[in-house]
Tab-separated table of C-alpha atoms and ligand atoms in Angstrom:
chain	number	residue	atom	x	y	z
A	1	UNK	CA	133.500	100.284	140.109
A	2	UNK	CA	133.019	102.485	137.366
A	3	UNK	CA	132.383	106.165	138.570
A	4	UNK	CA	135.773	108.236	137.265
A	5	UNK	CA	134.794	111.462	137.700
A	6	UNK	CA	132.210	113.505	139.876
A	7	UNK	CA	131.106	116.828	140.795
A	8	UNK	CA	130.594	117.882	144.646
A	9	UNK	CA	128.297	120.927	145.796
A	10	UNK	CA	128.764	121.658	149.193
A	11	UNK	CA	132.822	120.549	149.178
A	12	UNK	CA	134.080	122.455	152.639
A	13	UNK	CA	131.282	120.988	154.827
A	14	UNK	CA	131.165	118.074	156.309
A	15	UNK	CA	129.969	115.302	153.854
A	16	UNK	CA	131.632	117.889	151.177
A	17	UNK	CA	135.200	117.475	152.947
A	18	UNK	CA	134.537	113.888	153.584
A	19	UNK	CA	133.224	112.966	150.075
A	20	UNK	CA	136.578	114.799	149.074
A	21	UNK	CA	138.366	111.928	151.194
A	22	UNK	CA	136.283	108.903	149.691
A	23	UNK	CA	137.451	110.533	146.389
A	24	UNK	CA	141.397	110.544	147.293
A	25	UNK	CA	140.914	107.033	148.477
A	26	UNK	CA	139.161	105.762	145.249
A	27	UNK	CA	141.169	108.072	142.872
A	28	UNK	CA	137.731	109.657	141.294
A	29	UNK	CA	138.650	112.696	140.046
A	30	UNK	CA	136.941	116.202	140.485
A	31	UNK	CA	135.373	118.091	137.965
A	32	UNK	CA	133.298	120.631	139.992
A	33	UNK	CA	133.341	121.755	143.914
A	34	UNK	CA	131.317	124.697	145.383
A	35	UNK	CA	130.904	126.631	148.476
A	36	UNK	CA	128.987	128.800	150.273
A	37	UNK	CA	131.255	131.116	152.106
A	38	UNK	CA	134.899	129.215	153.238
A	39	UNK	CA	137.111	130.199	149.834
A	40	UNK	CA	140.247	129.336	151.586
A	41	UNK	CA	139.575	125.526	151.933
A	42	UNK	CA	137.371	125.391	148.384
A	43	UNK	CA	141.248	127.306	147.131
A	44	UNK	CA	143.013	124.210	148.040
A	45	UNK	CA	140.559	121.262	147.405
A	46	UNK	CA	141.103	123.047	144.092
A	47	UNK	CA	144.571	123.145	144.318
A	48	UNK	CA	144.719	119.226	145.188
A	49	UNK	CA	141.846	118.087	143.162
A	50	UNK	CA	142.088	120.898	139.625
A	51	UNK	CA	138.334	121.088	138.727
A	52	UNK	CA	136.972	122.846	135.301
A	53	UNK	CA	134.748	125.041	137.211
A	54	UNK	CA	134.305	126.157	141.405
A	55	UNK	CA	130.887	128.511	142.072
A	56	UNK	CA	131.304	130.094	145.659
A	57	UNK	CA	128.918	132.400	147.385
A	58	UNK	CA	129.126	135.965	146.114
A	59	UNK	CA	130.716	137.668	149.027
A	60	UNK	CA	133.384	135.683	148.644
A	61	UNK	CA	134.104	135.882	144.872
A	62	UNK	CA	136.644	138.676	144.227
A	63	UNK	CA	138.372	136.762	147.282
A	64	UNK	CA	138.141	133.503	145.096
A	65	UNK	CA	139.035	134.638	141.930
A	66	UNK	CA	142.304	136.225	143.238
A	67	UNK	CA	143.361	133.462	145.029
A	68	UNK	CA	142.831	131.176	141.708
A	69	UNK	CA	144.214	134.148	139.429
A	70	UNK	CA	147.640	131.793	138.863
A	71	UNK	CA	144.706	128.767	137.686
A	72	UNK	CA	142.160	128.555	134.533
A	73	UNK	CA	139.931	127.050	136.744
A	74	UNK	CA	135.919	128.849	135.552
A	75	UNK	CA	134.792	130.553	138.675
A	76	UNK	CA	131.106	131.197	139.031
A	77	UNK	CA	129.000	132.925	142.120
A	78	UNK	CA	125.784	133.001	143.589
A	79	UNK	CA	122.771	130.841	143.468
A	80	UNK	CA	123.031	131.152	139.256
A	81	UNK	CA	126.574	130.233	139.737
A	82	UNK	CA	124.979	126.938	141.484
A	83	UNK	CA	122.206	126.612	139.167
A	84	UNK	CA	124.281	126.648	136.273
A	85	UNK	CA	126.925	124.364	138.020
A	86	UNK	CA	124.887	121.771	138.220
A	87	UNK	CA	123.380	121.864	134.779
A	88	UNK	CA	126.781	121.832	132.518
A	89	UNK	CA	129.172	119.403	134.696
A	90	UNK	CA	130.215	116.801	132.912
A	91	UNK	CA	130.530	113.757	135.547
A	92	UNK	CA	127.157	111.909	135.347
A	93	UNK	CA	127.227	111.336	138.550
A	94	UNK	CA	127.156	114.986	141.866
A	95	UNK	CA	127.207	114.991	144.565
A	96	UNK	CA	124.895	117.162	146.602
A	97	UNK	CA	126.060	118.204	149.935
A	98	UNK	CA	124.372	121.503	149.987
A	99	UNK	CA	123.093	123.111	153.290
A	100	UNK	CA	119.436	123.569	153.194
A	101	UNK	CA	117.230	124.877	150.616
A	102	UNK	CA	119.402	126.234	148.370
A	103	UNK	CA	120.225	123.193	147.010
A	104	UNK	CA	116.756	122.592	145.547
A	105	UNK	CA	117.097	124.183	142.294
A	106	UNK	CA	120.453	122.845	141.717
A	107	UNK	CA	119.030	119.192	142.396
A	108	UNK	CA	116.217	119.721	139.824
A	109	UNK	CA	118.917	120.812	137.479
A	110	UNK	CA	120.776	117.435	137.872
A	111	UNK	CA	117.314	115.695	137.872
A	112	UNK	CA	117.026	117.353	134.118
A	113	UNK	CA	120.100	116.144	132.444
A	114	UNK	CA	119.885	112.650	133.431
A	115	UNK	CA	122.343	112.669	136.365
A	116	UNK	CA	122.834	110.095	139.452
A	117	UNK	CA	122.799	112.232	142.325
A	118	UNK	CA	124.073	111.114	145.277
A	119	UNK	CA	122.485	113.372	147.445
A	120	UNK	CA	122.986	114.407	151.102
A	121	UNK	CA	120.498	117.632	151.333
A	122	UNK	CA	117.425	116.501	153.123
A	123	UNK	CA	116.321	119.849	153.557
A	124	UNK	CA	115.384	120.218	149.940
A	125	UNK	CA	112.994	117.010	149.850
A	126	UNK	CA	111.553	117.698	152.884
A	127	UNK	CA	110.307	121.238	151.221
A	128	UNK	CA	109.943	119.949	147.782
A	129	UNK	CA	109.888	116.134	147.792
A	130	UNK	CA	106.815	115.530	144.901
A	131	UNK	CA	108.456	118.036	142.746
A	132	UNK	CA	111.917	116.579	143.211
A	133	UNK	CA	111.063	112.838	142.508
A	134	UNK	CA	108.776	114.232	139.625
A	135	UNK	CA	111.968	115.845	137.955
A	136	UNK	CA	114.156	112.990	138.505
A	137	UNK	CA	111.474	110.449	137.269
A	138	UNK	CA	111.285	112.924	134.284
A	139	UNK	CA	115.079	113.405	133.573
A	140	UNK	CA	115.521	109.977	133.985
A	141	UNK	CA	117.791	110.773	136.784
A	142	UNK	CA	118.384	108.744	140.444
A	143	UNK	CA	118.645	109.307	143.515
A	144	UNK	CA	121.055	107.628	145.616
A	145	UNK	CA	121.081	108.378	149.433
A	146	UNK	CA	123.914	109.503	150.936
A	147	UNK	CA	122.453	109.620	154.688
A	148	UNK	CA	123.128	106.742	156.722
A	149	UNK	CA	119.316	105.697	157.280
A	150	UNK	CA	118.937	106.213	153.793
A	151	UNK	CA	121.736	104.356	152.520
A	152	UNK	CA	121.355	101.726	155.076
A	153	UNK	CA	117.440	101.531	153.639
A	154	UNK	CA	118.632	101.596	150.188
A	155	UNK	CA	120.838	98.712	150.915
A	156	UNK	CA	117.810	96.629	152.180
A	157	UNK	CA	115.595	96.635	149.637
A	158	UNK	CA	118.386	95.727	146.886
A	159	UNK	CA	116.044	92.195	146.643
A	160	UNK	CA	113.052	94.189	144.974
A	161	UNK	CA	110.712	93.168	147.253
A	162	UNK	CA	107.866	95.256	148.861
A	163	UNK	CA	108.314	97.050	151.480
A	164	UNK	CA	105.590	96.720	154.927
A	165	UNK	CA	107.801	98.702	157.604
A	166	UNK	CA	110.644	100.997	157.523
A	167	UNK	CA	112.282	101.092	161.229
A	168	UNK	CA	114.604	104.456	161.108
A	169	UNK	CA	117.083	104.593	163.664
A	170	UNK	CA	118.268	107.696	165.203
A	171	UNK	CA	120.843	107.835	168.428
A	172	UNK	CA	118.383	109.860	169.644
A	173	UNK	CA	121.019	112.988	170.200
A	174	UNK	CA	123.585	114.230	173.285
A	175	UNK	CA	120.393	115.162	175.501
A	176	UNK	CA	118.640	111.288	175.330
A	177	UNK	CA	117.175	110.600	178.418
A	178	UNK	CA	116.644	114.424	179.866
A	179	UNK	CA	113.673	116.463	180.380
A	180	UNK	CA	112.170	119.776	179.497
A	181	UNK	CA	113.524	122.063	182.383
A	182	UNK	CA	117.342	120.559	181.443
A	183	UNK	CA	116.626	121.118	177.546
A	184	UNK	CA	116.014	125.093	179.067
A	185	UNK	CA	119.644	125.241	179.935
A	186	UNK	CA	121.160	124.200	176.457
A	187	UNK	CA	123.457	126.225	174.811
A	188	UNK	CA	124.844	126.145	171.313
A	189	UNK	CA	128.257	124.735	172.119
A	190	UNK	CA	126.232	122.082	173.817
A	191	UNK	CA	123.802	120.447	171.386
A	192	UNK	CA	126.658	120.392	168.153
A	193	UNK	CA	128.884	117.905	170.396
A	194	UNK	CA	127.277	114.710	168.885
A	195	UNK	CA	128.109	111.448	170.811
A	196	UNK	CA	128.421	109.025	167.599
A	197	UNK	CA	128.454	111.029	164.190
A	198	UNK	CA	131.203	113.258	162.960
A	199	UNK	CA	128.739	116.090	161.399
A	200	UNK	CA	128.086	119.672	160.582
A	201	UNK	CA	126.551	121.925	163.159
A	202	UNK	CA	122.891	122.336	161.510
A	203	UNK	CA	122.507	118.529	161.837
A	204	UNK	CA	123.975	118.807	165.066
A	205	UNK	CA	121.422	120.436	166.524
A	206	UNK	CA	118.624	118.941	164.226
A	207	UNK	CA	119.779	115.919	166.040
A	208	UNK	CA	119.818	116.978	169.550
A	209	UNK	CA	116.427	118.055	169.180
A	210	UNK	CA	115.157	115.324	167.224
A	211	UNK	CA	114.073	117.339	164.301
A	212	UNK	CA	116.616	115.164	162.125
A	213	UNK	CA	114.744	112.746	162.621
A	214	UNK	CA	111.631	114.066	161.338
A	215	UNK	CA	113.278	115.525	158.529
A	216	UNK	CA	114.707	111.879	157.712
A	217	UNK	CA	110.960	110.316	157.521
A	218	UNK	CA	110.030	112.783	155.233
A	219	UNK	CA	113.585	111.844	153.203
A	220	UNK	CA	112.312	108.331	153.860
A	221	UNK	CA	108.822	109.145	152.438
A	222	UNK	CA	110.140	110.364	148.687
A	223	UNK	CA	113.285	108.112	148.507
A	224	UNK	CA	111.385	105.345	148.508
A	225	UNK	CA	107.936	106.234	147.892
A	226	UNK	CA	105.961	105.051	151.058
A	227	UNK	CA	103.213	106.386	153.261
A	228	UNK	CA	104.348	107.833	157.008
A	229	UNK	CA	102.270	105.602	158.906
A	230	UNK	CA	104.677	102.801	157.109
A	231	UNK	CA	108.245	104.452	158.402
A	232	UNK	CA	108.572	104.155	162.407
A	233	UNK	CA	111.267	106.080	164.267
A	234	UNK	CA	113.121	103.763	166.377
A	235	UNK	CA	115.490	104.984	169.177
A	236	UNK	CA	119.096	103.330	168.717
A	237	UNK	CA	121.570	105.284	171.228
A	238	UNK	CA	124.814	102.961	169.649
A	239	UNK	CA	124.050	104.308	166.102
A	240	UNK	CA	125.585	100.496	164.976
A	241	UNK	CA	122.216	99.651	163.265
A	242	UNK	CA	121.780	102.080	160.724
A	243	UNK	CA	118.070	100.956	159.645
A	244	UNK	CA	115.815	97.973	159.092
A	245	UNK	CA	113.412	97.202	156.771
A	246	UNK	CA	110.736	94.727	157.665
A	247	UNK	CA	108.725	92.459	154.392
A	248	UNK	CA	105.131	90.677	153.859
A	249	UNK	CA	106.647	87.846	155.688
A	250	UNK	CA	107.781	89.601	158.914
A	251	UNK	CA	111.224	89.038	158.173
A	252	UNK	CA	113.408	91.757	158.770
A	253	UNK	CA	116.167	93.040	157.025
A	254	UNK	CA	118.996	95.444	158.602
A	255	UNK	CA	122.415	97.619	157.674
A	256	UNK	CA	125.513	97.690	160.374
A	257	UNK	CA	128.328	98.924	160.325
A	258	UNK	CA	130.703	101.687	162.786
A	259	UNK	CA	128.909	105.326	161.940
A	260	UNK	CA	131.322	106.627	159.565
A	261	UNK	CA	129.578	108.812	156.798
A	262	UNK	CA	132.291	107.768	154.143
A	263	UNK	CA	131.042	104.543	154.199
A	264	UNK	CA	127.686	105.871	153.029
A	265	UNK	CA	129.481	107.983	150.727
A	266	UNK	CA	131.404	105.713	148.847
A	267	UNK	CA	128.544	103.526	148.519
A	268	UNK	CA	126.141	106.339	146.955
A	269	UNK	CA	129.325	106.562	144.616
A	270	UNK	CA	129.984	103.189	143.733
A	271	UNK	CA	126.770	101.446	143.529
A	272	UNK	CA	125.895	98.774	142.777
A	273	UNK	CA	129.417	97.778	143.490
A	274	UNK	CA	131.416	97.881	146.726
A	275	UNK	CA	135.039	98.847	147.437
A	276	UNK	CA	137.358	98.617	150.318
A	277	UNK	CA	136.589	101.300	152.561
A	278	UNK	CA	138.446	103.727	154.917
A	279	UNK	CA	135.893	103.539	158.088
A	280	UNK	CA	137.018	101.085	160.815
A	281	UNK	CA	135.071	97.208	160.493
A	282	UNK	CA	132.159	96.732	162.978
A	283	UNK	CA	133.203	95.457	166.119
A	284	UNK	CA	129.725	93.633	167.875
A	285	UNK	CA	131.162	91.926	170.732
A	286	UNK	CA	130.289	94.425	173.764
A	287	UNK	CA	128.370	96.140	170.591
A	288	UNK	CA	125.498	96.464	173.662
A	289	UNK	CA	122.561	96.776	171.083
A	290	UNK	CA	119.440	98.734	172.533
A	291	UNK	CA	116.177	99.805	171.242
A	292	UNK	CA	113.737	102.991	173.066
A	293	UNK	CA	110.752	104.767	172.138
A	294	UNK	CA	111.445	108.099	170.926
A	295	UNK	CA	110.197	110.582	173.480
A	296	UNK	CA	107.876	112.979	171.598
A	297	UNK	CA	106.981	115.457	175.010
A	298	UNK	CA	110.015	116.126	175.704
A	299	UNK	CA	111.012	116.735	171.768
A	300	UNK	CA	108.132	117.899	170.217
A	301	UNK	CA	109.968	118.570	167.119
A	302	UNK	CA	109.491	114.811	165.876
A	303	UNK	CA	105.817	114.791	166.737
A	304	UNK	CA	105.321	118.195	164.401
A	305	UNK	CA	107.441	116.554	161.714
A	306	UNK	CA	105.288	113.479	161.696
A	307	UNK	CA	102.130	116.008	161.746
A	308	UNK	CA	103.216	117.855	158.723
A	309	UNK	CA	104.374	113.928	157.040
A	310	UNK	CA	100.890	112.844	157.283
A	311	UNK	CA	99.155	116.522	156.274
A	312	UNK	CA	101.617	116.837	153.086
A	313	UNK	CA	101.072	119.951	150.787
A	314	UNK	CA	103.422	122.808	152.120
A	315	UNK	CA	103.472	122.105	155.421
A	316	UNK	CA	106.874	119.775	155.270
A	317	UNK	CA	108.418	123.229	153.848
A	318	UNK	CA	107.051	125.505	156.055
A	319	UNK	CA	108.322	123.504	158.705
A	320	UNK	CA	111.914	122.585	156.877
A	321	UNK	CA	112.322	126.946	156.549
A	322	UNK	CA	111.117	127.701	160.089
A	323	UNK	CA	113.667	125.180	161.658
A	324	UNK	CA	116.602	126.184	159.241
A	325	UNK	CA	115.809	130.123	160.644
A	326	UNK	CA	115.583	129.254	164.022
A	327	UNK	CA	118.364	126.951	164.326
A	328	UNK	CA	120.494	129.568	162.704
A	329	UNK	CA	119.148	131.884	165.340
A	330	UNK	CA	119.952	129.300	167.963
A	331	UNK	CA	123.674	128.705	166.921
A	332	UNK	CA	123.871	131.973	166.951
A	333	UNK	CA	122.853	132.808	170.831
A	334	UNK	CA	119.646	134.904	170.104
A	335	UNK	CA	117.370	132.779	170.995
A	336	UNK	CA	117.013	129.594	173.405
A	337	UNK	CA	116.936	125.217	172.236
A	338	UNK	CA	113.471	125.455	173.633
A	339	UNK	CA	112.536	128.240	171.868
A	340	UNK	CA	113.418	127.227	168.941
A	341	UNK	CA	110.804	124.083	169.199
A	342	UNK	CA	108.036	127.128	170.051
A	343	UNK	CA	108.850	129.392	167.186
A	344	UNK	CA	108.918	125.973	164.467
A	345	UNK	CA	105.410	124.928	165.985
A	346	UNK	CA	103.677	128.248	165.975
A	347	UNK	CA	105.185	128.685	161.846
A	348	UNK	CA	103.522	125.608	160.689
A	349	UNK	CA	100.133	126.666	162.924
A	350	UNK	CA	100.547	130.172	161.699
A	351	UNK	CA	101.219	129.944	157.675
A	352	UNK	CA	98.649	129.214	155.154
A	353	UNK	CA	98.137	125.683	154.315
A	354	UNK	CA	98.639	124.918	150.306
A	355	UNK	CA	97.190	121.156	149.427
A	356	UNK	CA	99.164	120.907	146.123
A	357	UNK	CA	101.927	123.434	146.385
A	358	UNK	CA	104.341	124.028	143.187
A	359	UNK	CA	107.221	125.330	142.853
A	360	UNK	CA	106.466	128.870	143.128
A	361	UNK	CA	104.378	128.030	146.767
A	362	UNK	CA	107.215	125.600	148.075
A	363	UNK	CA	109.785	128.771	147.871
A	364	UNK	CA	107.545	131.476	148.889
A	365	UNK	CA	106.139	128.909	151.829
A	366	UNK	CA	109.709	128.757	153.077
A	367	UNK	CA	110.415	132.318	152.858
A	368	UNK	CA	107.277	133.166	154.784
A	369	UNK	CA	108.356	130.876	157.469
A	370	UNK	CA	111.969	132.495	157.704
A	371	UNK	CA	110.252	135.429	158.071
A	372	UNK	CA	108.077	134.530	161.110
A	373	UNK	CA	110.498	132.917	162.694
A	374	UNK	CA	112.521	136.007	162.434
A	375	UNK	CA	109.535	138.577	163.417
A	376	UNK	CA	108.620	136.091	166.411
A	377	UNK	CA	111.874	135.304	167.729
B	401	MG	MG1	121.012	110.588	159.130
């Protein structure tokens, strides 16, 4: 293992905190951490961890830079803060744990000088995939999945060969099984309790209504450069299979392990090498292995994310904006789950379709969508 140093965007959420732990476990040190808005937990991970530079969101800076006025630690703010951030850290190798879309410009940063980026914000190649994979092939950067599909993925195609079939797994989320008139009666508190995963509450909910899943073909799509009609979504309630990947031959190759994101963590950070980990071993006996057909009526989220796979252009990011509004809306209590899947729907029917969007398109795209999510709601 060879990775001594690394940099981690998005340090007080959930992959943040736990990347934090895979680093105290393998003694990698720290040389950048940011935040959006918690500055007392991004004041102690720099406390433990003493980074050259933090960037935190700029409502919380004067907060920030008094708590750290005893430090020499280079504090930095904002978006730019990020930007920047991700440009002049040292470590080759960051980690991006970023919520959303505001990690895109950060990641094509990282893509530009050359960095392994061991990347856990989905969001930002769902809305931007082509542009992202065409900065990283041009930086000579890589990406290395941090997502458990992903990773597990990742881990099958190690032998080179090409791939016919990827089978992503999902649990399929804490309302598997139930129909429309229950999904009516779901409240926030509800759909972020997550039977298998220990997670943040945007994927919560992205899970319990199946979006994640669509968001994770899309992933799928740019990681590893294959059509959507290649990538099937495979139901997988015991989250113990964490993806296949099926060859010419038929044979078909699979990851297990217990669902523990550290494990796909550490193994972003110490590829191509392995190291004892902290997550429990897999346990198969009474491991009850079972396979369903995602239910696309009753989640109609998936079926719209597999729509805008196979349509391309902007519609991935109109629909990646339009579900980051309206979950936000959803967690908090102005509008209802089911809602949500209307408003994410009618964006993506509503918003002009772009065939070859750049840059420009991919981050006005999303901002219409926030917009009519927001005007609709
Ligand atoms: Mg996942």
């Amino acid at each position: 293992m060879n990775v001594k140093s690394i940099a981690v965007l998005g340090s007080t959420g959930s992959i943040g905190r736990q990347t934090l732990e895979v680093a105290r476990h393998l003694g990698i040190g720290i040389t950048a951490l940011s935040a959006g808005s918690n500055a007392k937990l991004l004041e102690s991970q720099c406390r433990e961890f003493r980074p050259q530079r933090v960037c935190i969101g700029e409502s919380e800076y004067n907060n920030l830079k008094t708590a750290l006025a005893d430090t020499n630690v280079k504090i930095l703010s904002g978006d730019e803060g990020l930007a920047e951030l991700a440009s002049v850290d040292p470590s080759p190798t960051l980690v991006n744990a970023v919520l959303g879309m505001k990690g895109l410009v950060p990641t094509l940063n990282a893509a530009k000088a050359g960095k392994k980026i061991a990347f856990a914000n989905k969001e930002t190649l769902v809305a931007g995939g082509n542009i992202v994979t065409g900065a990283v092939k041009e930086g000579g950067a890589r990406l290395l999945p941090v997502d458990s599909e992903h990773s597990a993925i990742f881990q099958c195609i190690q032998n080179g060969n090409p791939i016919k079939k990827i089978l992503l797994t999902g649990s399929g989320g804490p309302f598997r099984g139930k129909d429309g008139a229950f999904l009516e009666t779901v409240t926030p508190e509800m759909a972020v309790r997550h039977p298998k995963w220990n997670m943040g509450k945007k994927i919560s909910v992205d899970s319990a209504s199946l979006m994640n899943k669509g968001l994770e073909l899309i992933e799928a799509m740019h990681l590893f450069d294959v059509s959507p009609e290649k990538i099937e979504i495979i139901i997988h309630p015991q989250s113990t299979v964490h993806s296949l990947v099926e060859f010419e031959d038929n044979a078909v190759l699979a990851q297990l392990g217990s669902p523990d994101m550290r494990t796909c963590i550490q193994y972003a950070l110490t590829y191509p090498d392995r190291a004892p980990s902290m997550a429990s071993p897999l346990d198969l006996f009474g491991a009850g292995l079972t396979f369903e057909r995602p239910d696309r009526e009753t989640f109609p989220l998936l079926a719209l994310a597999e729509r805008c796979a196979r349509k391309g252009g902007n519609a991935p990011a109109v629909m990646n904006g339009a579900n980051e509004q309206a979950v936000a809306e959803f967690l908090n209590g102005k509008i209802g789950f089911t809602k949500m899947f209307r408003l994410v729907i009618e964006a993506v029917d509503a918003l002009e379709y772009i065939p070859s969007p750049g840059l420009e398109d991919i981050v006005a795209s999303d901002a219409a969508a926030r917009e009519y999510v927001l005007s609709h709601k």
